[in-house]
Short mmCIF file of C-alpha atoms in Angstrom, two decimals:
data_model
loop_
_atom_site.label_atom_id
_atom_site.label_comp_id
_atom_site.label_asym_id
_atom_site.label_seq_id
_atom_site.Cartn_x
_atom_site.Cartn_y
_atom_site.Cartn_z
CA UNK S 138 31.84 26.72 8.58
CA UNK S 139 29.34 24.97 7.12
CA UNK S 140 30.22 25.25 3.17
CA UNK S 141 26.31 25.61 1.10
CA UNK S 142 28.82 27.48 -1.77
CA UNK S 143 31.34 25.66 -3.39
CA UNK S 144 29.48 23.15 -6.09
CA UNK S 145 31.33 20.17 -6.48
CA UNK S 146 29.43 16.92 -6.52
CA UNK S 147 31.69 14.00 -4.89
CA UNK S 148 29.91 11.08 -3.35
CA UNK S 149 31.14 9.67 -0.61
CA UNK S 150 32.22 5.96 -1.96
CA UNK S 151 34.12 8.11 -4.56
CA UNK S 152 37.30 7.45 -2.54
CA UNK S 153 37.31 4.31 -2.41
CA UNK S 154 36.38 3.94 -6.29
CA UNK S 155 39.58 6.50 -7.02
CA UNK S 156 42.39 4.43 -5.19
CA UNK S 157 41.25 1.50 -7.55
CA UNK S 158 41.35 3.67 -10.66
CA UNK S 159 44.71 5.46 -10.14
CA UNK S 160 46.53 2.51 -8.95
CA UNK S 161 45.48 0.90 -12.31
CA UNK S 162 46.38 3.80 -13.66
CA UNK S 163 49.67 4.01 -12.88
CA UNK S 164 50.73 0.97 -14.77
CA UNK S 165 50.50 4.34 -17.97
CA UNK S 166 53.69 6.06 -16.36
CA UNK S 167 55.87 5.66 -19.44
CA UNK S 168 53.98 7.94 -21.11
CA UNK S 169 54.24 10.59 -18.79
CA UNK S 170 57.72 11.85 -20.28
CA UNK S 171 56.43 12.51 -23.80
CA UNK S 172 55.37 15.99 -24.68
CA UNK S 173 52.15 15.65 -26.24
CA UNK S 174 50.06 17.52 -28.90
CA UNK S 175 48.86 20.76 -27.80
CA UNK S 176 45.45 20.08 -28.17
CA UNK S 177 45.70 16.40 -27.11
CA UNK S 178 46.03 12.90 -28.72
CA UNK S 179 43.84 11.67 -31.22
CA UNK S 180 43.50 8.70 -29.12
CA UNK S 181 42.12 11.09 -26.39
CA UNK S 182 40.02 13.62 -28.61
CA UNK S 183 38.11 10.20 -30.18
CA UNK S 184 37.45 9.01 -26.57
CA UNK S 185 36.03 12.89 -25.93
CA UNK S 186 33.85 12.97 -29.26
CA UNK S 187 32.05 9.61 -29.01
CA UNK S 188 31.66 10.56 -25.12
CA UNK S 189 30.20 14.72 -25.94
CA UNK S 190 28.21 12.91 -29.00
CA UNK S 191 26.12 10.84 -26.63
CA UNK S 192 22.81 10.41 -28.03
CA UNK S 193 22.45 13.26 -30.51
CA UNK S 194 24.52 14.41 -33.67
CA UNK S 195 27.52 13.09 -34.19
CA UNK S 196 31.05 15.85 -32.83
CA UNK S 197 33.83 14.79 -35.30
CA UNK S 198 37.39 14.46 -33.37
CA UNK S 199 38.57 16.76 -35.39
CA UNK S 200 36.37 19.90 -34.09
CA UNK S 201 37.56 18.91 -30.25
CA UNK S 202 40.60 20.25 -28.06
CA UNK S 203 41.88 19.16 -24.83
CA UNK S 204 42.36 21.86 -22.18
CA UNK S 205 43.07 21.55 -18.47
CA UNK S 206 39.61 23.04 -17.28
CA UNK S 207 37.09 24.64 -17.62
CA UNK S 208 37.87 28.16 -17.27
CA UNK S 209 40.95 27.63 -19.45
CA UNK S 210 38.52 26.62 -22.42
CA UNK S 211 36.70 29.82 -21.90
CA UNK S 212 39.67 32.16 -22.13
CA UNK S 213 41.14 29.98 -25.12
CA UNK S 214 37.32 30.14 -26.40
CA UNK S 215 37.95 34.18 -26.21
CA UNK S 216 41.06 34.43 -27.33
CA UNK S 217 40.62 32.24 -30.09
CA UNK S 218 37.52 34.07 -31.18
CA UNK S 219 39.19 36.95 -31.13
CA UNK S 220 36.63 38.27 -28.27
CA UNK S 221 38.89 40.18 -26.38
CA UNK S 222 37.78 44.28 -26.02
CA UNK S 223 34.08 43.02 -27.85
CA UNK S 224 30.49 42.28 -26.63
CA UNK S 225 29.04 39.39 -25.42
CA UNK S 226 25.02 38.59 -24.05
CA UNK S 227 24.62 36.82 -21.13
CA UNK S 228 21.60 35.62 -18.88
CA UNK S 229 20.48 38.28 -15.95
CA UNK S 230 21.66 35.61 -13.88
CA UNK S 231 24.82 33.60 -14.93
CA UNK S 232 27.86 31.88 -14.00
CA UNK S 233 29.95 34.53 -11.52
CA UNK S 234 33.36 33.43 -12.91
CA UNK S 235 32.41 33.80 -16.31
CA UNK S 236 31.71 37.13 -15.43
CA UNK S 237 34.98 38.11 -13.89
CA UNK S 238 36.77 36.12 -16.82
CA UNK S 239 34.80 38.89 -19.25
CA UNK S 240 35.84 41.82 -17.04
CA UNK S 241 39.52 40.95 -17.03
CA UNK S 242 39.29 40.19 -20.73
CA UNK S 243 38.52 44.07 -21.32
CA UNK S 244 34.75 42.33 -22.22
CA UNK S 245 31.39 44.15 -22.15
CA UNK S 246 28.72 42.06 -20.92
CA UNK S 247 24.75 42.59 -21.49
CA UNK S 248 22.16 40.69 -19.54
CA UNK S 249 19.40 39.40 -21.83
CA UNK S 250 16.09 38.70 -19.91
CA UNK S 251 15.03 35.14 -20.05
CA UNK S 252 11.98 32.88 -18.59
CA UNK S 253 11.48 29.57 -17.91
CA UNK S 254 12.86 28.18 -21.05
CA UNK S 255 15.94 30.65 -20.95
CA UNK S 256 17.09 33.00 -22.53
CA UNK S 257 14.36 34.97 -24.78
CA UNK S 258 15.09 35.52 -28.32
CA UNK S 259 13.58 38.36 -28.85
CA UNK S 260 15.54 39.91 -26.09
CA UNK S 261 18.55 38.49 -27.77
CA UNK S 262 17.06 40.09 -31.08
CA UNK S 263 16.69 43.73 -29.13
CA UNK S 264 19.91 43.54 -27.28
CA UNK S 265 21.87 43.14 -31.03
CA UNK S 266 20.06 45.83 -32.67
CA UNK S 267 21.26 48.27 -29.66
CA UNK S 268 24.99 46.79 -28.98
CA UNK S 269 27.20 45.52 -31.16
CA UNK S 270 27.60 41.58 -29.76
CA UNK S 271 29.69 39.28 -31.35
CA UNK S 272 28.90 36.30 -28.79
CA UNK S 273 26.31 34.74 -26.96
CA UNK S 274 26.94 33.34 -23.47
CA UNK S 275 25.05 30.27 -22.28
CA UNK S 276 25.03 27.51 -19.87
CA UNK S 277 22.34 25.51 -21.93
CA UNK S 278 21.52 22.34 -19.72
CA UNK S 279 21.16 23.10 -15.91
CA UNK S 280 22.20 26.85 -16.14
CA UNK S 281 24.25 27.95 -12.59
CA UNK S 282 22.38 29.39 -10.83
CA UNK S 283 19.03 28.83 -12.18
CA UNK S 284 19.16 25.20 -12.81
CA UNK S 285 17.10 25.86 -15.76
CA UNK S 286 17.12 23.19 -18.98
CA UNK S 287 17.02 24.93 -22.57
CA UNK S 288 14.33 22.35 -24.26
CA UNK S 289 15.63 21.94 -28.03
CA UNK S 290 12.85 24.59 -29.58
CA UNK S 291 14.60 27.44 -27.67
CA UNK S 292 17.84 26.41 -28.37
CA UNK S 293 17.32 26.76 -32.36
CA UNK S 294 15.62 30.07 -31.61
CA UNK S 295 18.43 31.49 -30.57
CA UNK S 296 20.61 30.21 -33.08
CA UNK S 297 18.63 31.95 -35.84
CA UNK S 298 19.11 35.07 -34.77
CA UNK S 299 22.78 34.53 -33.55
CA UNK S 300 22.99 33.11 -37.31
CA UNK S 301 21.32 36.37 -38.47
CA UNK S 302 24.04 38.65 -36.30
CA UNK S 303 26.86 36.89 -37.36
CA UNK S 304 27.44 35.53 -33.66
CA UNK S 305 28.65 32.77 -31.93
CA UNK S 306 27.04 30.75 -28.88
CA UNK S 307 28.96 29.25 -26.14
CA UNK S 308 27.50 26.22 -24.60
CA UNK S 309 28.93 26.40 -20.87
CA UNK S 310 27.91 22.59 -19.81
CA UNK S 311 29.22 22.35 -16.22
CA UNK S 312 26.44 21.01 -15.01
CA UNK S 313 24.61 19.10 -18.00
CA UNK S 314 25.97 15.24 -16.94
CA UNK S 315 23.11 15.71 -14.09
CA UNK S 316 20.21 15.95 -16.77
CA UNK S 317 19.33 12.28 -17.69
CA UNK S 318 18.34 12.63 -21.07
CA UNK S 319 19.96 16.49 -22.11
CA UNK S 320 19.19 18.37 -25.65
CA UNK S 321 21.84 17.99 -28.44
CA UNK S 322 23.89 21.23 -27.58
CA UNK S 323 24.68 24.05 -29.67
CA UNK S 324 27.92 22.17 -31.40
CA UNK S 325 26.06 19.89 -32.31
CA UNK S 326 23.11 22.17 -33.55
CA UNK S 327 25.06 24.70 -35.49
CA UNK S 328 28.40 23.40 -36.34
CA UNK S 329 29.08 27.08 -38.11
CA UNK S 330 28.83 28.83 -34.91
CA UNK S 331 28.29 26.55 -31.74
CA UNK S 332 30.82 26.43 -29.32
CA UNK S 333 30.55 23.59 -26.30
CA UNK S 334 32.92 23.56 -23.65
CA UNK S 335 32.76 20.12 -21.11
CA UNK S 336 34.88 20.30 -17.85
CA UNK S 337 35.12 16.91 -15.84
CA UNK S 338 35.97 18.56 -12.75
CA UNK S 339 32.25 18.65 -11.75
CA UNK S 340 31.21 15.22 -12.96
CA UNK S 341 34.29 13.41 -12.19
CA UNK S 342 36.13 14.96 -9.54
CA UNK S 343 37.38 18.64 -8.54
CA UNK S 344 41.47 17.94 -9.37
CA UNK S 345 41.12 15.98 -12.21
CA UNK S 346 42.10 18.51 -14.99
CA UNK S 347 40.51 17.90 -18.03
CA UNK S 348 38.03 20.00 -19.83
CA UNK S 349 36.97 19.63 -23.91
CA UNK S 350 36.48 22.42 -26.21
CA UNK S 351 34.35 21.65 -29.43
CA UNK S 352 34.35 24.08 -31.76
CA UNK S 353 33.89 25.20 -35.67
CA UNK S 354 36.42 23.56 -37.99
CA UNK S 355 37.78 27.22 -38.61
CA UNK S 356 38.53 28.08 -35.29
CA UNK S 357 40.87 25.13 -35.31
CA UNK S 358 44.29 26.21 -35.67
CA UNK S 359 43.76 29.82 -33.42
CA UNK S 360 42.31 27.37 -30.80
CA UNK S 361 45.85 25.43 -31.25
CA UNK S 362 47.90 28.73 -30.82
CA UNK S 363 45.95 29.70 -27.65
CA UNK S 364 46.54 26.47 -25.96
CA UNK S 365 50.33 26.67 -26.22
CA UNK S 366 50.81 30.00 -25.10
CA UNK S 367 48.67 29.11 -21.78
CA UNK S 368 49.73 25.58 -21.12
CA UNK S 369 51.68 24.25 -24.01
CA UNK S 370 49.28 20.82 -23.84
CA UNK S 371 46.76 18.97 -21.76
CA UNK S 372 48.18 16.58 -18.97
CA UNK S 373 48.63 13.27 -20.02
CA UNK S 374 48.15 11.98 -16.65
CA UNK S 375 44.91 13.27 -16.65
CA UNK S 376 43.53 12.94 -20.21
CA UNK S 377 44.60 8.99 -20.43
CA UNK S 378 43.02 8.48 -17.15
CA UNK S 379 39.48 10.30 -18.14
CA UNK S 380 39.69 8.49 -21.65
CA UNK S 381 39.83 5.21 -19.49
CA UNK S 382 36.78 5.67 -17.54
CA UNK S 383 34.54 7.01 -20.11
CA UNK S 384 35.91 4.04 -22.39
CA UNK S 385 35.50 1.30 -19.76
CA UNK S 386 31.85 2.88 -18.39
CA UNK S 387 33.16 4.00 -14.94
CA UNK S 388 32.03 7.49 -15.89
CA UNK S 389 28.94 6.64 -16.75
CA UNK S 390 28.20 4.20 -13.73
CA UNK S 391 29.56 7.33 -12.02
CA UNK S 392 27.27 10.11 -13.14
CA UNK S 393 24.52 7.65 -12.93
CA UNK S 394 25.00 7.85 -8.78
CA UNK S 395 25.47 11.69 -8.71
CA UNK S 396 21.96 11.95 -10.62
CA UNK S 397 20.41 9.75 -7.90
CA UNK S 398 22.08 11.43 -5.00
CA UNK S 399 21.37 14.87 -6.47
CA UNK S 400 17.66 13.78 -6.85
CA UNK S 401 17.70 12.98 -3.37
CA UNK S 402 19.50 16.26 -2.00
CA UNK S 403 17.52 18.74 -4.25
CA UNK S 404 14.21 16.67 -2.86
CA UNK S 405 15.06 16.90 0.54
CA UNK S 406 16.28 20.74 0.46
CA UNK S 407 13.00 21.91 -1.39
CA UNK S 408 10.84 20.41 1.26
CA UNK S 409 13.32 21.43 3.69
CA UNK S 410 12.42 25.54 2.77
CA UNK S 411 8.68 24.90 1.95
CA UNK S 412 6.97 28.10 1.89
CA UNK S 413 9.75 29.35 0.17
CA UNK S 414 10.37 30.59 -3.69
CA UNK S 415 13.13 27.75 -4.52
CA UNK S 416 14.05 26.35 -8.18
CA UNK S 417 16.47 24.10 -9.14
CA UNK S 418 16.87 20.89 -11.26
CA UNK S 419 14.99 17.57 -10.34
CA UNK S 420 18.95 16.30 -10.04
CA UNK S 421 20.89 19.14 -9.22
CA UNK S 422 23.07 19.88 -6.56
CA UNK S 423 22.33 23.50 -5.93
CA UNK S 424 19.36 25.49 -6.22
CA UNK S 425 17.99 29.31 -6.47
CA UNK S 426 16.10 30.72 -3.45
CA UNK S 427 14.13 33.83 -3.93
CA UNK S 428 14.54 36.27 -0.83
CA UNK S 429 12.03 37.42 0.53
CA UNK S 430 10.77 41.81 0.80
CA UNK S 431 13.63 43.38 3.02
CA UNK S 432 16.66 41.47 2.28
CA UNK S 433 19.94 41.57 0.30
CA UNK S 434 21.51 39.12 -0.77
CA UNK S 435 24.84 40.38 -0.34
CA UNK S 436 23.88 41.37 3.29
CA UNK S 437 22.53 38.10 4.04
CA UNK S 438 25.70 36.63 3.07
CA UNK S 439 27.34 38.21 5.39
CA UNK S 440 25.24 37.59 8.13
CA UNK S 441 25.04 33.74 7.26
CA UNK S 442 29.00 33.89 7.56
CA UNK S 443 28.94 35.45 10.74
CA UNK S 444 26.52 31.84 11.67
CA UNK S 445 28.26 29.40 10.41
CA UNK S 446 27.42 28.83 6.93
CA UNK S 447 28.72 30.10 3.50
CA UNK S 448 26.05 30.78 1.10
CA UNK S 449 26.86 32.58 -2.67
CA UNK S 450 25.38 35.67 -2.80
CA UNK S 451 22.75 36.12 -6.01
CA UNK S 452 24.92 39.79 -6.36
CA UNK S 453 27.80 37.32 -7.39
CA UNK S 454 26.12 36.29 -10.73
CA UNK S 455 24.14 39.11 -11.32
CA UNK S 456 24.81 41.32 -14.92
CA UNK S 457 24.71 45.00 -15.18
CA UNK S 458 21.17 45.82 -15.19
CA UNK S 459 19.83 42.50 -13.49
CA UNK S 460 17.04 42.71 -11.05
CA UNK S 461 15.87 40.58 -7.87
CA UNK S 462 17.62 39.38 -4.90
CA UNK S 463 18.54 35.61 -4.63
CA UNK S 464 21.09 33.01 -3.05
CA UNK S 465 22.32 29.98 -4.32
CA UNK S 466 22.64 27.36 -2.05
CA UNK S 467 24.69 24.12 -3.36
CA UNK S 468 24.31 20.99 -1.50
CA UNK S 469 27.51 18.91 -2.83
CA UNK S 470 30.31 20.24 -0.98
CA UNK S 471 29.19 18.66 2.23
CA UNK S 472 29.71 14.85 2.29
CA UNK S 473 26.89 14.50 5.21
CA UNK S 474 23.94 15.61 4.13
CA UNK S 475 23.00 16.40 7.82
CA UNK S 476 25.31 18.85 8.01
CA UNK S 477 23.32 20.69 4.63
CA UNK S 478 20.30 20.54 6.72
CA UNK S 479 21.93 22.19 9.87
CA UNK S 480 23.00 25.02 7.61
CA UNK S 481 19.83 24.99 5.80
CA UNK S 482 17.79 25.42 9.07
CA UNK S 483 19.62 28.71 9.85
CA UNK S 484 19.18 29.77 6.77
CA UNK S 485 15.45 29.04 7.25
CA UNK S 486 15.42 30.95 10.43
CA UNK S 487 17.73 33.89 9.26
CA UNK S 488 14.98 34.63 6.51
CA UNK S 489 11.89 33.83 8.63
CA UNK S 490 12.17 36.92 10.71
#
């Protein structure tokens, strides 16, 4: 099976780089047998804020927690913000797991219409007059599936009328270390009501369990309780080791050779499927193909399967009330990027007929 589904960006020198790192690492095995803080060490949450501040406003240490990943900050994001049972907007088009995270959560979610820029206010604006939502979903830089970029005017858009609705945003950034020069998030914008959650499972590596919450001071000590009741505290395998290479520059170095190999992929695919309606970011590993009149995407899914090659279904990421039919097709799961084009060639000829 030929895998154009599963999103995670490793290059194929990243082996090689990893036995150097956790040999080194293991010299840190003494403090392996401590239990930790539950939302990390300060040592590890000032390594996280000078590393989320990056170019723009300054994240204090204080407003970050350590989690294991990144679907364990969103459910500590909910519980601690007391979502559970409530309403929360999200893009037509969004991340799928976020979505089944909301439904098991006993979580209503409503699609807000967006365009190129993301999510429209105004439809933000309409959607809170009609439904009482008390959060606002987003994946602000390089949005899965879309690959779309909030630019900065947007972003404080929506925070006006979030601040006007007494809401809170979530800033979903799995995919933001691909954007060269990304837009202060929504932390950093609105410190009264931004949330930004950062996994490094994408731009590190898919085991490494580590994921950042930041959040508003208030939220601080509810964030606390949710993290020991789900996994007591972050690894401190993990969190030392991550804390290393951002601290040393092997992170950056790192993300630096995803961007160009990611420019190179996304390049190669959209010429691959000229003639066909396909976004994505200049960098990213996984773009957003329009079908065209007569198909499904859930059918063509299954047909694709039945070929050879495992596509994600637009369905998958779709809110109640979304419209259009779409695949995403993600070009980092595959080490040989010949192997993307063999798959990508029968999806070319699967939707040429």
């Amino acid at each position: 099976m030929i895998s154009l589904s599963s999103n995670y960006p490793v290059l194929a020198e990243q082996q090689t780089d990893f036995k150097s790192i956790i040999e080194r690492h293991y010299s840190t095995y003494n403090q392996w047998l401590n239990v930790k803080p539950a939302d990390g060490t300060p040592e590890d949450r000032k390594a996280a804020a000078a590393w989320l501040s990056g170019k723009g406003p300054v994240i204090s240490e204080e407003r970050i927690s350590i989690v294991t990943s990144g679907h364990q900050a969103i459910m500590v994001t909910m519980i601690a913000a007391g979502l559970q049972g409530s309403t929360i907007a999200v893009d037509e088009y969004t991340y799928s797991n976020f979505i089944s995270i909301a439904r098991w959560m006993n979580i209503e979610v409503i699609a807000c219409p967006g365009d190129e820029k993301g999510m429209l206010p105004a439809a933000l604006a309409a959607a809170s007059a009609k439904h009482n939502i008390k959060a606002v979903y987003v994946m602000g830089t390089i949005s899965n599936p879309t690959g779309i970029v909030m630019p900065h005017e947007r972003r404080l858009e929506l925070i006006e009328v979030a601040r006007k609705n007494g809401q809170i945003i979530i800033d979903d950034d799995a995919y933001g270390f691909l954007e060269e020069n990304p837009p202060a998030n929504f932390a950093q914008l609105a410190p009264d009501l931004g949330w930004f959650i950062y996994s490094l499972s994408k731009p590190f590596a898919p085991d490494i369990k580590v994921a950042y919450i930041v959040a508003p001071e208030q939220y601080k000590e509810r964030i606390t309780v949710a993290i020991k009741l789900t996994t007591s505290n972050p690894s401190t395998f993990f969190t030392a080791l991550v804390s290393e290479v951002i601290t040393n520059g092997e992170l950056a170095d790192l993300l630096r050779r995803k961007r160009a190999e990611g420019k190179k992929r996304q390049e190669q695919t959209k010429a691959f499927l000229s003639g066909f309606d396909v976004q994505g970011h200049e960098n990213g590993f996984h773009c957003w193909l329009t079908l065209p009149a007569g198909f499904t995407s859930v059918q063509l899914y299954h047909d694709l399967r039945e070929k050879g090659v495992e596509v994600m279904a637009g369905a998958f990421f779709a809110a109640p009330g979304a419209n259009g039919e779409y695949i995403r097709i993600a070009m980092g799961a595959e080490a040989d990027m010949n192997r993307v084009l063999a798959g990508l060639e029968i999806v070319k000829q699967t939707i040429s007929r």
